[in-house]
PDB file of C-alpha atoms in Angstrom:
ATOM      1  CA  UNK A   1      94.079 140.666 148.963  1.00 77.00           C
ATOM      2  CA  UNK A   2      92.640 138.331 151.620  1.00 76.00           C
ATOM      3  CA  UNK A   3      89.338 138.017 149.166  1.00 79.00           C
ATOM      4  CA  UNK A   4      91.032 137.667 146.229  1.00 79.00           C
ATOM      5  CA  UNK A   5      93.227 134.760 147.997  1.00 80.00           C
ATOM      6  CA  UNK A   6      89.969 133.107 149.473  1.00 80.00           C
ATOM      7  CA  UNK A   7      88.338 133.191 145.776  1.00 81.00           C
ATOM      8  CA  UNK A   8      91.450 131.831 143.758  1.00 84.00           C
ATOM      9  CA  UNK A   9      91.570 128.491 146.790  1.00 84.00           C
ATOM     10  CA  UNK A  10      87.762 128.172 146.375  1.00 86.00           C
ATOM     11  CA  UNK A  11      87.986 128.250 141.709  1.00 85.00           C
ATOM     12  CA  UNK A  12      91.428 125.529 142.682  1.00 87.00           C
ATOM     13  CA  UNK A  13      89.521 123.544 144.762  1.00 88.00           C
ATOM     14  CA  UNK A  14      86.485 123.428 142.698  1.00 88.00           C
ATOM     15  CA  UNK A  15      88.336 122.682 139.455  1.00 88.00           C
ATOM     16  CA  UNK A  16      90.025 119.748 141.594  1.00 89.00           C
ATOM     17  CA  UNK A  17      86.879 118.485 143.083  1.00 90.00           C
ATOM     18  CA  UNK A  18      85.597 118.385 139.007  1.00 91.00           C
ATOM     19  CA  UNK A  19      88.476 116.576 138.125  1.00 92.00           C
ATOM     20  CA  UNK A  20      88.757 113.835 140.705  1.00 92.00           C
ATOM     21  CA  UNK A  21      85.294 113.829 139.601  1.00 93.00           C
ATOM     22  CA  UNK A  22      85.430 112.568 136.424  1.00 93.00           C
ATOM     23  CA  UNK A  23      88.465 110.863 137.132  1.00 93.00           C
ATOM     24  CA  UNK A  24      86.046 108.764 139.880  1.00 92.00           C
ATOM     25  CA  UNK A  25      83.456 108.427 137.662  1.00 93.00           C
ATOM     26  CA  UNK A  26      86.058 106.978 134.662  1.00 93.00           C
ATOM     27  CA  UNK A  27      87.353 104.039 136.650  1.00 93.00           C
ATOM     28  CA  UNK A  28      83.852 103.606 137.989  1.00 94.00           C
ATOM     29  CA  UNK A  29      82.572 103.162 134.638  1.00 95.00           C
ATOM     30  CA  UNK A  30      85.999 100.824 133.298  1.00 93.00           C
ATOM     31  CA  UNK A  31      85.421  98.731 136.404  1.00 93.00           C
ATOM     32  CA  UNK A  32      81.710  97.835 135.884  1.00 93.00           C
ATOM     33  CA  UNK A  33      82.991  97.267 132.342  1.00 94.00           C
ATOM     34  CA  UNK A  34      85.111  94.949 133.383  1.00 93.00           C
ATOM     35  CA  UNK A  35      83.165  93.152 135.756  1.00 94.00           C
ATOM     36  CA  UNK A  36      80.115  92.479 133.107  1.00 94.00           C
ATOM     37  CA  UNK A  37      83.480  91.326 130.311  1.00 93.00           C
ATOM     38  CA  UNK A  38      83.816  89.124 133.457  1.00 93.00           C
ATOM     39  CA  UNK A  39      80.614  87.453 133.950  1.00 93.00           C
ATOM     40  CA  UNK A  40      79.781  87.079 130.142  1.00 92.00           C
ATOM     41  CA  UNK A  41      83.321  85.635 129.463  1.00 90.00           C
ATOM     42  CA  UNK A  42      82.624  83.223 132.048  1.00 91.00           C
ATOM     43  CA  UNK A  43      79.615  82.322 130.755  1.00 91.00           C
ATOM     44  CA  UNK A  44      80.595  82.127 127.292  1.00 91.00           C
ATOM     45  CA  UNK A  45      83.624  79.921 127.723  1.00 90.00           C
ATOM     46  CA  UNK A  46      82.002  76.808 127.310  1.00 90.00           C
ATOM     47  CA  UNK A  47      80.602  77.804 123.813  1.00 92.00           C
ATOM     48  CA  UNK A  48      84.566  78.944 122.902  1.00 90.00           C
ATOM     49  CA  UNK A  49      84.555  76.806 120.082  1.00 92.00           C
ATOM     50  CA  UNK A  50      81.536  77.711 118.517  1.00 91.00           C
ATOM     51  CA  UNK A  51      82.674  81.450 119.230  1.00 89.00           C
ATOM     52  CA  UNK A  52      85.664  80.258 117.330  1.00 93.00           C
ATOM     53  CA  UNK A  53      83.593  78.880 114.395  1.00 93.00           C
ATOM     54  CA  UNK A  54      81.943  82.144 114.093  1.00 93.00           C
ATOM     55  CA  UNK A  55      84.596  84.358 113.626  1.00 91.00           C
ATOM     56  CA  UNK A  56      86.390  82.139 111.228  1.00 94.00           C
ATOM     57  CA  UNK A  57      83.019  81.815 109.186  1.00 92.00           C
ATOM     58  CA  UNK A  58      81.828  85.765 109.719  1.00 92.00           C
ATOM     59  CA  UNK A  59      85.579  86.264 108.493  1.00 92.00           C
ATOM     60  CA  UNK A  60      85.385  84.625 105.634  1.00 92.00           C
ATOM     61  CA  UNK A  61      82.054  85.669 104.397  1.00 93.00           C
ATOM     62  CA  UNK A  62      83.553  89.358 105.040  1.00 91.00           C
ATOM     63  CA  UNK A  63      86.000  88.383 102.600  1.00 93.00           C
ATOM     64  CA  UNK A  64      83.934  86.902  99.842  1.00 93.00           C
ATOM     65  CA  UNK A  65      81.565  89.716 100.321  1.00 92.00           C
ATOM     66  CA  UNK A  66      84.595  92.867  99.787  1.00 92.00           C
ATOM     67  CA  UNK A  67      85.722  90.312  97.025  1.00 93.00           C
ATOM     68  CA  UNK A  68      82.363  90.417  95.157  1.00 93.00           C
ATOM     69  CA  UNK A  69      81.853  93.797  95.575  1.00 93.00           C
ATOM     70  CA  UNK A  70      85.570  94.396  94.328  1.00 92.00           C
ATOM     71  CA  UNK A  71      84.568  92.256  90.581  1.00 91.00           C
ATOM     72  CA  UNK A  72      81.127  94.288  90.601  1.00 93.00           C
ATOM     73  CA  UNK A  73      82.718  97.468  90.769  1.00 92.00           C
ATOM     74  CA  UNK A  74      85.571  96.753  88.569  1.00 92.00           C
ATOM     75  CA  UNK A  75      83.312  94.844  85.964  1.00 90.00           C
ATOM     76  CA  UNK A  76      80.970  98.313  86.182  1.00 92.00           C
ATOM     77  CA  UNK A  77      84.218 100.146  85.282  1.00 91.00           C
ATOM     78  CA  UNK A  78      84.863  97.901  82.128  1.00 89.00           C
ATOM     79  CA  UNK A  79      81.365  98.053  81.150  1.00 88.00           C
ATOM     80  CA  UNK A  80      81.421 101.988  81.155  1.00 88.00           C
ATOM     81  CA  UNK A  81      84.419 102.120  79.742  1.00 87.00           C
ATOM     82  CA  UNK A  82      83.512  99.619  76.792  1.00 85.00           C
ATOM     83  CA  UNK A  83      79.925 101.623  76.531  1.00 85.00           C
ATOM     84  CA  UNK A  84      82.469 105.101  75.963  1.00 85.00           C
ATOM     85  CA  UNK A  85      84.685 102.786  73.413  1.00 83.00           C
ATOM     86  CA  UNK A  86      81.266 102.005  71.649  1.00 83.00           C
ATOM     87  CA  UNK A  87      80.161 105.358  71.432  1.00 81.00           C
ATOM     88  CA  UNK A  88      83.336 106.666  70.057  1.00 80.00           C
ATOM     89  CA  UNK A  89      83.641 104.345  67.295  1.00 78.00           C
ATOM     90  CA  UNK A  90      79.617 104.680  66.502  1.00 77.00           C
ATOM     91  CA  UNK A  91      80.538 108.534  65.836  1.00 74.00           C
ATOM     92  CA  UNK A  92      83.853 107.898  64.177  1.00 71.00           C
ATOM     93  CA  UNK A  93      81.727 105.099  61.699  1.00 68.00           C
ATOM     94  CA  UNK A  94      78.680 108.067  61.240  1.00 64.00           C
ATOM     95  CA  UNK A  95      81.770 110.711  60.463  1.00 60.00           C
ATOM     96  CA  UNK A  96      83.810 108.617  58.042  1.00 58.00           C
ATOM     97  CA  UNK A  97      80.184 107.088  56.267  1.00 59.00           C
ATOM     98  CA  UNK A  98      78.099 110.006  56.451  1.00 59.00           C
ATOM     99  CA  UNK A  99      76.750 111.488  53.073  1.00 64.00           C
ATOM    100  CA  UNK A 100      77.415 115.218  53.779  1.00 69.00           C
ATOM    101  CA  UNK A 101      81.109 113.738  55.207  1.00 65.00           C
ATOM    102  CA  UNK A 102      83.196 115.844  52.507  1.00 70.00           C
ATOM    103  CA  UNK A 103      80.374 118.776  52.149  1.00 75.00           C
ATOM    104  CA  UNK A 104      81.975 121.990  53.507  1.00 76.00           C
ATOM    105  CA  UNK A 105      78.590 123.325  55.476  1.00 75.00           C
ATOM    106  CA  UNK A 106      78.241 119.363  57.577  1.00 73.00           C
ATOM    107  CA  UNK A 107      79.731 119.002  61.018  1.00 75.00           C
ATOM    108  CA  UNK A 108      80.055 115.945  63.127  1.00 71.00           C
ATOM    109  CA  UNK A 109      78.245 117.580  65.995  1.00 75.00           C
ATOM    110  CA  UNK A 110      75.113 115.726  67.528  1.00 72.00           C
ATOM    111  CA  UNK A 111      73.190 119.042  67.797  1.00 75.00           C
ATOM    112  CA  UNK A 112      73.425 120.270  64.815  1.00 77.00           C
ATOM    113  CA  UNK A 113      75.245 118.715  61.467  1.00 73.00           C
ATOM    114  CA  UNK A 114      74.420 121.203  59.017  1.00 76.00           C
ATOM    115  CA  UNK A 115      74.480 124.921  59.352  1.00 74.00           C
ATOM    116  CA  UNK A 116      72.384 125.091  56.215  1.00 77.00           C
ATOM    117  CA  UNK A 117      69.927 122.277  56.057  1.00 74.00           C
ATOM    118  CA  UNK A 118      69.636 120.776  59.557  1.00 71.00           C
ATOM    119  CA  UNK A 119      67.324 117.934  58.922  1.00 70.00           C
ATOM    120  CA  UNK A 120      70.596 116.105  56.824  1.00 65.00           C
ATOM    121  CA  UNK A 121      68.313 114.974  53.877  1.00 58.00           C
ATOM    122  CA  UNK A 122      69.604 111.698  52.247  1.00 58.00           C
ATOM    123  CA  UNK A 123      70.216 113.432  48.801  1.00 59.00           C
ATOM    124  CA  UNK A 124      71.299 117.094  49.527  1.00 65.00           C
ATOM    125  CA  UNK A 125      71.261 118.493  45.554  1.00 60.00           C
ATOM    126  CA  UNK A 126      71.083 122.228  46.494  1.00 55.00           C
ATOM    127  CA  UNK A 127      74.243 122.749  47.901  1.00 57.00           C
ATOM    128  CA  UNK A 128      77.543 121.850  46.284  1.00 54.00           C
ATOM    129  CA  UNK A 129      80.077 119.458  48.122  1.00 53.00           C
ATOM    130  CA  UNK A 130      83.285 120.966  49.078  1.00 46.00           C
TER     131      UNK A 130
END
C-alpha cells in the first residue's frame, strides 16, 4: 500500500512539475513578447503617421484589389454563361435549318445525325423524308 502511495505522490508531483512547467515557460514567452512590442513601439512612434498612411493606403488597395477580382470573376461568369446561350441557339438554328430537319432517320445529336447515312450529304435522294 505504502508503494503504491509513494508511486501515485511521485506521477502527482511529476504531472504538477510539467504543468507549472509550461505554465512558466507561457508567461516567459508572453513577457519577452511584450517587452520586444515594447521597444519596437517605442521606436516606431515617431513614424506614427506614416504607419497611419500605410494602413489607410494598404487598406484601400485591399479593397480595389477584392473589388477587381469581384468584376473579373463575375464578368467570367457572364462570359460563360453568354458562350452556353451561344451554343444553344447555334444548335437550335442547325435543328430548325438543317436539310434532313423533317427526315425521320436525322437526329440533332453532334455524334451522330443520321442512323443511315452519317456523313449528312447536302442532297440525301435515297431515302424518303418523313
Amino acid at each position: 500500500m505504502r508503494e503504491k502511495l509513494l508511486g501515485l505522490i511521485s506521477v502527482s508531483l511529476g504531472a504538477l512539475g510539467l504543468t507549472v512547467t509550461g505554465i512558466g515557460a507561457g508567461v516567459l514567452i508572453l513577457g519577452l513578447s511584450a517587452k520586444v512590442v515594447t521597444r519596437l513601439a517605442n521606436t516606431l512612434k515617431p513614424h506614427e503617421l506614416t504607419i497611419e498612411k500605410m494602413v489607410f493606403y494598404g487598406g484601400n488597395a485591399g479593397i480595389i484589389g477584392l473589388s477587381t477580382i469581384s468584376v473579373a470573376v463575375i464578368s467570367q461568369a457572364v462570359s460563360d454563361k453568354l458562350r452556353e446561350v451561344k451554343v444553344e441557339q447555334m444548335i437550335a438554328e442547325l435543328e430548325t435549318k438543317h436539310h434532313c430537319n423533317g427526315c425521320k432517320y436525322y437526329s440533332a445529336n453532334t455524334y451522330l445525325s443520321c442512323a443511315v447515312n452519317p456523313d449528312l450529304p447536302k442532297n440525301c435522294s435515297n431515302f424518303t423524308c418523313n
